[in-house]
GROMACS .gro file of C-alpha atoms in nm:
model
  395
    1UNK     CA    1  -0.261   0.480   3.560
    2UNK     CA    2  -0.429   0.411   3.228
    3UNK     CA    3  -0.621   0.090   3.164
    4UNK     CA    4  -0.577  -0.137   2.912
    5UNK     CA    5  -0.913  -0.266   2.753
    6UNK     CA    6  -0.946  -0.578   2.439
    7UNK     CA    7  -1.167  -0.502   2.196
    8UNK     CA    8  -1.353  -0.826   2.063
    9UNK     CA    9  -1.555  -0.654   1.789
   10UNK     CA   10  -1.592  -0.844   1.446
   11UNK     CA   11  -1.427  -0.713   1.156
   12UNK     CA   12  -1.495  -0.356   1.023
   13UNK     CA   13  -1.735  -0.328   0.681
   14UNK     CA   14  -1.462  -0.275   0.387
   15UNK     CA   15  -1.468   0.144   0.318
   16UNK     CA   16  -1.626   0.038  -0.071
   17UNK     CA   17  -1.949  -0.028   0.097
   18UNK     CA   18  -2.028  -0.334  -0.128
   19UNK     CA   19  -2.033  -0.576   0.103
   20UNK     CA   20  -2.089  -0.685   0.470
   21UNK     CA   21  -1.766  -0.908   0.490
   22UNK     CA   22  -1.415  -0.770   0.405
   23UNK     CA   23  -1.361  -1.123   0.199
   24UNK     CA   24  -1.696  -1.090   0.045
   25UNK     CA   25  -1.697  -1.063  -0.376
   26UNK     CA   26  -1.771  -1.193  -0.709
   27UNK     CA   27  -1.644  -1.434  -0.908
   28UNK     CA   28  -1.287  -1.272  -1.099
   29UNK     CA   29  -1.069  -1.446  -1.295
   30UNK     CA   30  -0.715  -1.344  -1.256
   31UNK     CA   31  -0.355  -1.395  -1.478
   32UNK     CA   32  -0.071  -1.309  -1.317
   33UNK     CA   33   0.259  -1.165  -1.479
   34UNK     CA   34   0.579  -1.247  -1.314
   35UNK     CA   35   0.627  -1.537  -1.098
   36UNK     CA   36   0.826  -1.450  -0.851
   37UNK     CA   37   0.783  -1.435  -0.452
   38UNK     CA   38   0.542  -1.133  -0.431
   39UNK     CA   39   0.311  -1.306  -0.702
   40UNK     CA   40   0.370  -1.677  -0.524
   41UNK     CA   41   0.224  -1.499  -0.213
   42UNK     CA   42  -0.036  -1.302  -0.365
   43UNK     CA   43  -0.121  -1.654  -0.547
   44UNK     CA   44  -0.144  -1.815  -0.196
   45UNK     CA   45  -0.335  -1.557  -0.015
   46UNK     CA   46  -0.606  -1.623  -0.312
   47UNK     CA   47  -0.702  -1.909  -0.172
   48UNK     CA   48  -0.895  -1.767   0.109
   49UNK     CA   49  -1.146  -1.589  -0.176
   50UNK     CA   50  -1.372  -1.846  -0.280
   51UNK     CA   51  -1.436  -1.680  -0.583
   52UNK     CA   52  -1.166  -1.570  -0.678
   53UNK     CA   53  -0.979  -1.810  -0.962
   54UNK     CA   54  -0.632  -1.766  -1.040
   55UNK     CA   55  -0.702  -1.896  -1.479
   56UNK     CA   56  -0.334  -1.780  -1.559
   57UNK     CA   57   0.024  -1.722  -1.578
   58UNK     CA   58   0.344  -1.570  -1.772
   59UNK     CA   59   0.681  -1.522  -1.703
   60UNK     CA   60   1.003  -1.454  -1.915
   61UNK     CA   61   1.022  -1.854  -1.992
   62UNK     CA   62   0.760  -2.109  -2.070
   63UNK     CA   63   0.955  -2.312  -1.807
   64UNK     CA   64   0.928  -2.062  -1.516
   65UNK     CA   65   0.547  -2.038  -1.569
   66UNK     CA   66   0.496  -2.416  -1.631
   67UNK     CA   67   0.655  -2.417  -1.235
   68UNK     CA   68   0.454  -2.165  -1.103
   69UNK     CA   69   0.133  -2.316  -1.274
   70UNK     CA   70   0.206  -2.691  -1.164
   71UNK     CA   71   0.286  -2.546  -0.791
   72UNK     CA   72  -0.085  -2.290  -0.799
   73UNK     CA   73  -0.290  -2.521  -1.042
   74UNK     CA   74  -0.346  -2.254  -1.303
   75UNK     CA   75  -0.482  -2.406  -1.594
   76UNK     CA   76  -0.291  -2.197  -1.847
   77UNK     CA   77   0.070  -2.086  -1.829
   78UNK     CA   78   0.245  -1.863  -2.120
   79UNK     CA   79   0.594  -1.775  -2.206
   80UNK     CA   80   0.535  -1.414  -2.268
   81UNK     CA   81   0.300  -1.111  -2.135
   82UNK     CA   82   0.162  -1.077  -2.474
   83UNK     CA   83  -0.014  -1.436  -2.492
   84UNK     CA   84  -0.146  -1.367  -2.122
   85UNK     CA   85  -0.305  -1.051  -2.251
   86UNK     CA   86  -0.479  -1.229  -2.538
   87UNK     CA   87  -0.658  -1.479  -2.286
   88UNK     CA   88  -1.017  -1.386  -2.302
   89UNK     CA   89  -1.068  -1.579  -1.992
   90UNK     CA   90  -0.828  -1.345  -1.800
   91UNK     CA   91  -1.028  -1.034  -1.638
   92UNK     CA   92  -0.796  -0.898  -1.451
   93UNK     CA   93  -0.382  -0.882  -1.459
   94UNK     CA   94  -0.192  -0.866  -1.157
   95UNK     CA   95   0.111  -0.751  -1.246
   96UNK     CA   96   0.422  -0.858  -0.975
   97UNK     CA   97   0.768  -0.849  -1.175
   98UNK     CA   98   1.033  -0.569  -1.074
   99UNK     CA   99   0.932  -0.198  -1.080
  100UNK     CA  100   1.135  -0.083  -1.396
  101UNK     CA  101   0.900  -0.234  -1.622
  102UNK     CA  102   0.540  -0.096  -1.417
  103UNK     CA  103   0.427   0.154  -1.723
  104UNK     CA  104   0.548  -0.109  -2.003
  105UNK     CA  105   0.321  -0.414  -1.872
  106UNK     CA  106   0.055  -0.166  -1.750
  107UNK     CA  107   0.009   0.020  -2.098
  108UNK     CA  108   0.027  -0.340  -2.296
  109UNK     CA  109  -0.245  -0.447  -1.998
  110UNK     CA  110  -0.451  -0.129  -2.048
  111UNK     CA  111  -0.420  -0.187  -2.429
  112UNK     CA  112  -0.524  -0.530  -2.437
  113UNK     CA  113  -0.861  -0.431  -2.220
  114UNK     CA  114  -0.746  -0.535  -1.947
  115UNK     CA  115  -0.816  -0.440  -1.599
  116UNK     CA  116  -0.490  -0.451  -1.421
  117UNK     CA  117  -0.374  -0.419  -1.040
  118UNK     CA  118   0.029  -0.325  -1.027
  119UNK     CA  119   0.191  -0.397  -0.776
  120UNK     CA  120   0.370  -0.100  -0.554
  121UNK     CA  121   0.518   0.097  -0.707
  122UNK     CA  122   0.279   0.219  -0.950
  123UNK     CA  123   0.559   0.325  -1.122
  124UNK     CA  124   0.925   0.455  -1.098
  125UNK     CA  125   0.844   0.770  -1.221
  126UNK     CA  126   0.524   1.013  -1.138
  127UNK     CA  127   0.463   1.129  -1.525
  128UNK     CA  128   0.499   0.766  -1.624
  129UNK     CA  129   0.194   0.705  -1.332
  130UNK     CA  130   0.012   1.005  -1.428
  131UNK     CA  131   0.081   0.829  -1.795
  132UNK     CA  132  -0.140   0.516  -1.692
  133UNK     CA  133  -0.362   0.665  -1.506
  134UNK     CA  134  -0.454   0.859  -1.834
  135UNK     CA  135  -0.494   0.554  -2.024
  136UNK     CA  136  -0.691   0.361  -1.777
  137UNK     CA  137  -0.986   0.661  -1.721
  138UNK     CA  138  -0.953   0.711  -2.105
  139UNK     CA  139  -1.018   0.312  -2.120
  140UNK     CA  140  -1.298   0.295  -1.857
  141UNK     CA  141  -1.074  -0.019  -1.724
  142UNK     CA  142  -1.005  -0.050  -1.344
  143UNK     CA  143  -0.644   0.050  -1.261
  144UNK     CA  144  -0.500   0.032  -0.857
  145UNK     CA  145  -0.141   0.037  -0.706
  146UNK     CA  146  -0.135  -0.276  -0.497
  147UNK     CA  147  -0.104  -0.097  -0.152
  148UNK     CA  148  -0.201  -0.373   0.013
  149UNK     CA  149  -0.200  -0.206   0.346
  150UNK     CA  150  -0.514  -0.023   0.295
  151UNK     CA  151  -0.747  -0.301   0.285
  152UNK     CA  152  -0.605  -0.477   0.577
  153UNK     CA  153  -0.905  -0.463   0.880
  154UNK     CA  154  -0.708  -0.293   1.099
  155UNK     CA  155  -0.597  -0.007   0.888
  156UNK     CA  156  -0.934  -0.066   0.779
  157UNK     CA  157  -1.067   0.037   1.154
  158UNK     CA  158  -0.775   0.328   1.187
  159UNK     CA  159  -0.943   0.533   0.935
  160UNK     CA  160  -1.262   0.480   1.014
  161UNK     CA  161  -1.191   0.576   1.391
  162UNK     CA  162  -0.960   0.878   1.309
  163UNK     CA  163  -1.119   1.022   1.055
  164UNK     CA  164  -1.481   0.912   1.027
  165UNK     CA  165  -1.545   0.879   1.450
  166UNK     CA  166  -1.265   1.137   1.518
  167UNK     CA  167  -1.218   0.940   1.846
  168UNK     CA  168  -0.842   1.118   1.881
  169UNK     CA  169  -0.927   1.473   1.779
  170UNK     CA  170  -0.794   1.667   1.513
  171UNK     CA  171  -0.524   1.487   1.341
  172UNK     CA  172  -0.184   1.616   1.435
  173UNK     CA  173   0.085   1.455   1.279
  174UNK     CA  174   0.149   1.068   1.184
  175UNK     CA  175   0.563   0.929   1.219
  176UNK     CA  176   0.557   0.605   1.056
  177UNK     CA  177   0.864   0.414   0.981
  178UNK     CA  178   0.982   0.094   0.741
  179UNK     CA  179   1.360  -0.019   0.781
  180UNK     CA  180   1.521  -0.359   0.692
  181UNK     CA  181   1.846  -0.456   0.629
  182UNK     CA  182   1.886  -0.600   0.363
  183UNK     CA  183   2.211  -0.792   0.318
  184UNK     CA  184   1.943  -1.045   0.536
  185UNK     CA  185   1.821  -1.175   0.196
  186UNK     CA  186   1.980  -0.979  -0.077
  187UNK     CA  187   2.318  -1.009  -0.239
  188UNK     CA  188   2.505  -0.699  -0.243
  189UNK     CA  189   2.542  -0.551  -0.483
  190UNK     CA  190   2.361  -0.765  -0.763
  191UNK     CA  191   2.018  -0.798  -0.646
  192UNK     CA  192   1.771  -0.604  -0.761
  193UNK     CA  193   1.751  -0.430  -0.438
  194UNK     CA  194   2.063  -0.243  -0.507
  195UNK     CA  195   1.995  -0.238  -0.878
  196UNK     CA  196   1.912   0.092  -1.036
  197UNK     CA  197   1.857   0.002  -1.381
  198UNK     CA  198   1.562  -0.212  -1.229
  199UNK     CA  199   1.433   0.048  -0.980
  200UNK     CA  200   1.605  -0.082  -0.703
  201UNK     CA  201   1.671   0.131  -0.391
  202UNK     CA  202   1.465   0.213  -0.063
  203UNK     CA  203   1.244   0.480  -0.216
  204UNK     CA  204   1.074   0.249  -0.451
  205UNK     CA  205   1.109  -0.059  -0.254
  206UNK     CA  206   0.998   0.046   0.140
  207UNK     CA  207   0.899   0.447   0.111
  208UNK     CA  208   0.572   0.410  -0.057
  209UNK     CA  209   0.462   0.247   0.242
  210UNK     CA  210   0.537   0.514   0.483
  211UNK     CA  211   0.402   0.747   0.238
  212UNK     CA  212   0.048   0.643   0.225
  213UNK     CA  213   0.087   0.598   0.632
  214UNK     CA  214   0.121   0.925   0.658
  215UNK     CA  215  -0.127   1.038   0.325
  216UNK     CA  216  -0.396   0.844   0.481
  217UNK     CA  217  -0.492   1.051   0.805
  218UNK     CA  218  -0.425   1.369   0.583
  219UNK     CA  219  -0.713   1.295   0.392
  220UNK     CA  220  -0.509   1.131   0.086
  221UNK     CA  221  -0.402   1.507   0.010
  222UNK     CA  222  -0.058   1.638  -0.140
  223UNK     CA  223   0.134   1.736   0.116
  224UNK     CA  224   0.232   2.141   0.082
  225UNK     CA  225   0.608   2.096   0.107
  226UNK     CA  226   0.832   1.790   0.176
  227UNK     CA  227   1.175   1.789   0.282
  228UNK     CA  228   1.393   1.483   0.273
  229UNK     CA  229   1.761   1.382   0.347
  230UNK     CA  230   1.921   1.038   0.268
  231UNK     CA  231   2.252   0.846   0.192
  232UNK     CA  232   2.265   0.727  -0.161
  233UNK     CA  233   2.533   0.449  -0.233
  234UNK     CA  234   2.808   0.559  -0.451
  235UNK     CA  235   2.853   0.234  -0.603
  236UNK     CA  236   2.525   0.109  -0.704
  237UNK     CA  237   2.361   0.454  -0.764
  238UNK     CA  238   2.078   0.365  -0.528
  239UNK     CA  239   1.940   0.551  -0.205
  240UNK     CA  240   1.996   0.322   0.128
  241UNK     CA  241   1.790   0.539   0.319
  242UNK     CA  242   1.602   0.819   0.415
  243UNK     CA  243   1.443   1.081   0.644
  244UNK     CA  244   1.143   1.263   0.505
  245UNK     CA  245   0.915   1.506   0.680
  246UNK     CA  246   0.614   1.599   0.546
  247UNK     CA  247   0.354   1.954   0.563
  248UNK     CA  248   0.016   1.961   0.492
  249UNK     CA  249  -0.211   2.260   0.467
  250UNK     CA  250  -0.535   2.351   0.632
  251UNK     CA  251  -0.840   2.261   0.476
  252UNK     CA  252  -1.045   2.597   0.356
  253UNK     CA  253  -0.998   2.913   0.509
  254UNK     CA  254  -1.143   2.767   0.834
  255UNK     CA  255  -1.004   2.993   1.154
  256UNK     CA  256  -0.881   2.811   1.458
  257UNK     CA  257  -1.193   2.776   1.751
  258UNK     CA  258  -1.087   2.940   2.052
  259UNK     CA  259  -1.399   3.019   2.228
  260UNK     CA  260  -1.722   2.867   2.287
  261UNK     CA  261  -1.816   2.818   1.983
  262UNK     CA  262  -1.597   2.502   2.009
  263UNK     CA  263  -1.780   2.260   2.251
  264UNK     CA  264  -1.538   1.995   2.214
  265UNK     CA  265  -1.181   2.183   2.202
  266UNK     CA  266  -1.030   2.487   2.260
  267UNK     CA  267  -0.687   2.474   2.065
  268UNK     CA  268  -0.551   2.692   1.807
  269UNK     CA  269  -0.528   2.311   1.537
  270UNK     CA  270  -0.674   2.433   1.201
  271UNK     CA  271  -0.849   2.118   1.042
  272UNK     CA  272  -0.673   1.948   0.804
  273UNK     CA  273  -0.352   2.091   0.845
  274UNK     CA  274  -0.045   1.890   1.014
  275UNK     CA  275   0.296   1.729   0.973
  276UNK     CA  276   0.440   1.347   0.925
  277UNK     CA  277   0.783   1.236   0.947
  278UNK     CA  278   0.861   0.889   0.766
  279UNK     CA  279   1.197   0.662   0.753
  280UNK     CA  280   1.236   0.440   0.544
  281UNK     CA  281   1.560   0.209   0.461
  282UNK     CA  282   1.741  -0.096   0.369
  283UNK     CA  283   2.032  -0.079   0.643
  284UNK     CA  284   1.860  -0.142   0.984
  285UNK     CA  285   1.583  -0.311   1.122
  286UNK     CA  286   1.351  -0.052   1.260
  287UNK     CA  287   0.998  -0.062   1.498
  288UNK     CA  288   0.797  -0.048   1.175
  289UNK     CA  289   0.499   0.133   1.341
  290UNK     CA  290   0.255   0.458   1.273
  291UNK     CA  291   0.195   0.640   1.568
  292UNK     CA  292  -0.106   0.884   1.441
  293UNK     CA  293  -0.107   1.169   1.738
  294UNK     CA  294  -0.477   1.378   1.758
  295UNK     CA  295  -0.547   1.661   2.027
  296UNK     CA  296  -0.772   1.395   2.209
  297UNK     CA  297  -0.541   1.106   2.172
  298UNK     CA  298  -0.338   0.902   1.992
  299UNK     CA  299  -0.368   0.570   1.798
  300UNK     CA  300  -0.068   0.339   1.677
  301UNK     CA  301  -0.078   0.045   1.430
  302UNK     CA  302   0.130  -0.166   1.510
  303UNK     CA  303   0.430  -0.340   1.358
  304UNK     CA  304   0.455  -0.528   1.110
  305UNK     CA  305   0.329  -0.179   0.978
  306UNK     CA  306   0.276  -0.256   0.654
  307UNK     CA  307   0.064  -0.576   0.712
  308UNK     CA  308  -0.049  -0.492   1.055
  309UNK     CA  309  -0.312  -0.728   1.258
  310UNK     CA  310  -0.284  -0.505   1.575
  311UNK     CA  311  -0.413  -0.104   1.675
  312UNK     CA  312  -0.469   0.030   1.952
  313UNK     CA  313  -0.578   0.367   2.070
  314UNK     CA  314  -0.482   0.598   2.388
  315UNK     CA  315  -0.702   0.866   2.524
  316UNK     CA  316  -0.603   1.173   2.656
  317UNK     CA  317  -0.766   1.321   2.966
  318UNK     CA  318  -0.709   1.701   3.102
  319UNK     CA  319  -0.351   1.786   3.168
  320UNK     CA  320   0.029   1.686   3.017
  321UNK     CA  321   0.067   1.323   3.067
  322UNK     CA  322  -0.266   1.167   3.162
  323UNK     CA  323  -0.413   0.935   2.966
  324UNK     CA  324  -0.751   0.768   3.093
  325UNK     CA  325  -0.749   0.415   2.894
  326UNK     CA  326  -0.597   0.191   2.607
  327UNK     CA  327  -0.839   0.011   2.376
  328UNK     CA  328  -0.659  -0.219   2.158
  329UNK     CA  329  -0.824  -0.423   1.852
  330UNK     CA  330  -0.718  -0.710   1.694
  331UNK     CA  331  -0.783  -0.902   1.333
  332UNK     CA  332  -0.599  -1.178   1.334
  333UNK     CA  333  -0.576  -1.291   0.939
  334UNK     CA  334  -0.736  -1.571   0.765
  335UNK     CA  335  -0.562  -1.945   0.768
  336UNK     CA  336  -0.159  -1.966   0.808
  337UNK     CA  337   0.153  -1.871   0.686
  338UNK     CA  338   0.292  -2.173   0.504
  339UNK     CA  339   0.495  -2.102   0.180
  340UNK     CA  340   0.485  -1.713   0.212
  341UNK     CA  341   0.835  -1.559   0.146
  342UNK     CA  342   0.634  -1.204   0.296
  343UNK     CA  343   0.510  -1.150   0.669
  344UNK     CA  344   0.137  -1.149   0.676
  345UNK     CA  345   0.101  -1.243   0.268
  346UNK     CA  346  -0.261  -1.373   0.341
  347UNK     CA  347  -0.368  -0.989   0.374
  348UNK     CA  348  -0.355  -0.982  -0.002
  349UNK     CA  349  -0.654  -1.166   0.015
  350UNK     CA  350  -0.890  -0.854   0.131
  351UNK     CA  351  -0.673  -0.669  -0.113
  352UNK     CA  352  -0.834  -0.926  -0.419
  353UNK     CA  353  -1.158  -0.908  -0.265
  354UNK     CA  354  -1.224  -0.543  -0.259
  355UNK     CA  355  -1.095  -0.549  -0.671
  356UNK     CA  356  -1.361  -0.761  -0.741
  357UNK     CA  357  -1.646  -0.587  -0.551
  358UNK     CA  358  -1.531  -0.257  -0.703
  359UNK     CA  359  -1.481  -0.407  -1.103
  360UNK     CA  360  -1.815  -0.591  -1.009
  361UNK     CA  361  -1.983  -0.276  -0.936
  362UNK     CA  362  -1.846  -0.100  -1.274
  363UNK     CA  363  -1.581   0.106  -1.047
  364UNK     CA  364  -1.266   0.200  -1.250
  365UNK     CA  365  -1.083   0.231  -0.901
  366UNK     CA  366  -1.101   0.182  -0.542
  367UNK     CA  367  -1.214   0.400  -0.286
  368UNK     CA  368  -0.947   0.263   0.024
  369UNK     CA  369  -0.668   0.381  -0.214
  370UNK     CA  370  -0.782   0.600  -0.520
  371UNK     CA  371  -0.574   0.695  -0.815
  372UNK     CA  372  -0.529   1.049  -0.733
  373UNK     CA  373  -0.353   0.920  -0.381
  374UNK     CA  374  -0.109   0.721  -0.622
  375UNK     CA  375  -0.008   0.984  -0.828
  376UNK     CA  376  -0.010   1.257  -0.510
  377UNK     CA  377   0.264   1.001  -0.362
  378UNK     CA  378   0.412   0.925  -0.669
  379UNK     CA  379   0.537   1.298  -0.665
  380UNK     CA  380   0.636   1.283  -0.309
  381UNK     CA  381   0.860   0.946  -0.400
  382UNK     CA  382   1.007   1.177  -0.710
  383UNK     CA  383   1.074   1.475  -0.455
  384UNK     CA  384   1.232   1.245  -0.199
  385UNK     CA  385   1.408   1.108  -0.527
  386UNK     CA  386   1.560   1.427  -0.617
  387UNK     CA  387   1.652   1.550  -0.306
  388UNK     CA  388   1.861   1.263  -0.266
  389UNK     CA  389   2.065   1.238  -0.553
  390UNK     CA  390   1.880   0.948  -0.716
  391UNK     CA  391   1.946   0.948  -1.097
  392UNK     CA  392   1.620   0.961  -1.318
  393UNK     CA  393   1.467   0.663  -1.471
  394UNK     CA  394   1.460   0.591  -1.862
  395UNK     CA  395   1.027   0.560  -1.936
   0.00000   0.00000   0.00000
């Protein structure tokens, strides 16, 4: 019998090291483009940084942004992206409209000297990401993929205990898993969900969270191989979902400790090296966890996985079965939920924080989710992509 022990601790220091607090940062003035539900939640969830100041707004129509501003109380509200970009109060763009137009806004953002934060996907296409990525470090502007999930305190606490305290062992694999159905919300077939002119489809919409699940306890490294197997919808020319299993490759030439020599373990795991599998879908709800199996252990973060407030980690003792306790940890998030369309939408609020640490610090990206992690699983998403059957996207 294994027992189950609550872990009261307060929140763990954010991985950028800037600060004590994980809501802790400078004064940044944001615009945001597209004013939609992902940016009326990310608008929200500003509210619990203090210093951060929402200064701006554009959509597609004056009378969309007007809307948004009256509802946020953002001083200035614009028409079009362009007269956004030439508000020198504006340091940093979030950019929330749909994915098709991620390297368009991001080069004008880049352009315009702006630092910008796009939301997930970075883009539809990896050379299109690689693309931006280019321009940014060229720039010396601050460029991110809003994965969110990386700066929430309890994925926060997952790294830091697998791979910084190791308290599960050598890393395994990770199976992680996002599936929704989503005829729940979405009109089929003409939302943009099912749209692939826009980017529509489950690969760009729910896989990239998955993805960087399962990159994450890898080290952020590109997996060796990856293998994946879907259903794509004849009509609409999007995937509905998918199956894809990941390898990743030892790190070095390091032999396996068998002897001795290995005070800890004696197992034939080479460091670094491992599988995932991920699913990932619009037809069916699924568990939505990541279950992140070491030789010592195992640790799970709980669902909502994407947004997760719970973790909790099971030790293994000697022999096939045992386990010797459960120590679970919980960060429950800052204020409520009123007016989010998105579970958990105040967790973009340690997202904004950490931005403005890092810009404030004269960092050009963030350390909890780096650039070379977005275009690693931006060539995963094109694999997955092509194995499929998905079409290719216009740049």
């Amino acid at each position: 019998m294994t027992s189950t022990l609550c872990d009261s601790s307060p929140l763990p220091p954010p991985r950028d090291g800037l600060a004590s607090h994980l809501l802790d940062c400078p004064t940044l003035r944001w615009g945001l483009i597209g004013c939609g539900r992902v940016s009326n939640d990310f608008a929200l969830a500003l509210r619990h940084v203090k210093t951060a100041k929402v200064v701006a707004c554009a959509a597609r129509s004056s009378e969309s942004a007007a809307k948004f501003a009256e509802k946020f109380d953002i001083p200035s509200y614009y028409g079009s992206y362009e007269e956004l970009l030439k508000d020198e109060n504006v340091d940093i763009v979030y950019v929330g409209n749909v994915h098709a137009f991620r390297r368009q806004i991001g080069e004008m953002c880049l352009n315009a000297d702006k630092h910008v934060l796009l939301e997930k996907p970075f883009s539809c296409k990896a050379v299109d990401a690689e693309y931006l990525v280019e321009l940014a470090r060229s720039k010396g502007l601050f460029c991110m993929e809003g994965m969110w999930t990386r700066f929430f305190p309890a994925v926060e606490q997952a790294r830091r205990l697998v791979l910084e305290e190791k308290v599960i062992g050598e890393v395994v694999s990770v199976t992680t898993d996002f599936n929704f159905n989503a005829s729940d919300s979405e009109q089929y077939p003409d939302s943009f969900v099912y749209t692939h002119s826009v980017g529509g489809g489950s690969i760009l919409l729910v896989a990239p969270y998955p993805v960087a699940a399962a990159t994450l306890f890898f080290g952020g490294k590109m997996p060796s191989d990856v293998k994946c197997v879907g259903q794509l919808d004849p009509n609409t020319g999007v995937d509905l979902q998918g199956v894809a299993v990941l390898n990743f490759d030892c790190d070095g030439g390091i032999a396996p400790a068998l002897d001795e020599s290995n005070s800890n373990e004696n197992t034939p795991k080479l460091p670094g090296c491992g599988v995932a599998s991920l699913s990932f879908g619009l037809l069916g709800e699924s568990s939505e966890e990541t279950v992140v199996l070491g030789t010592k252990g195992r640790l799970v973060i709980h669902s909502p996985g994407h947004c997760p407030t719970k973790i909790s980690v099971t030790f293994k003792e000697q022999g096939r079965g045992n386990a010797s306790a459960t120590k679970v940890y919980e960060y429950p998030l800052p204020g409520d939920e009123d007016g989010y369309f998105y579970p958990n939408s105040a967790g973009f609020a340690y997202e904004a924080a950490a931005v403005a640490r890092c810009i404030d610090a004269g960092l050009t990206e963030a350390p909890q989710f780096s650039l070379q992690e977005t275009l690693n699983n931006a060539r995963i998403l094109d694999s997955c992509r092509a194995q499929i059957g998905v079409k290719d996207f216009d740049s």
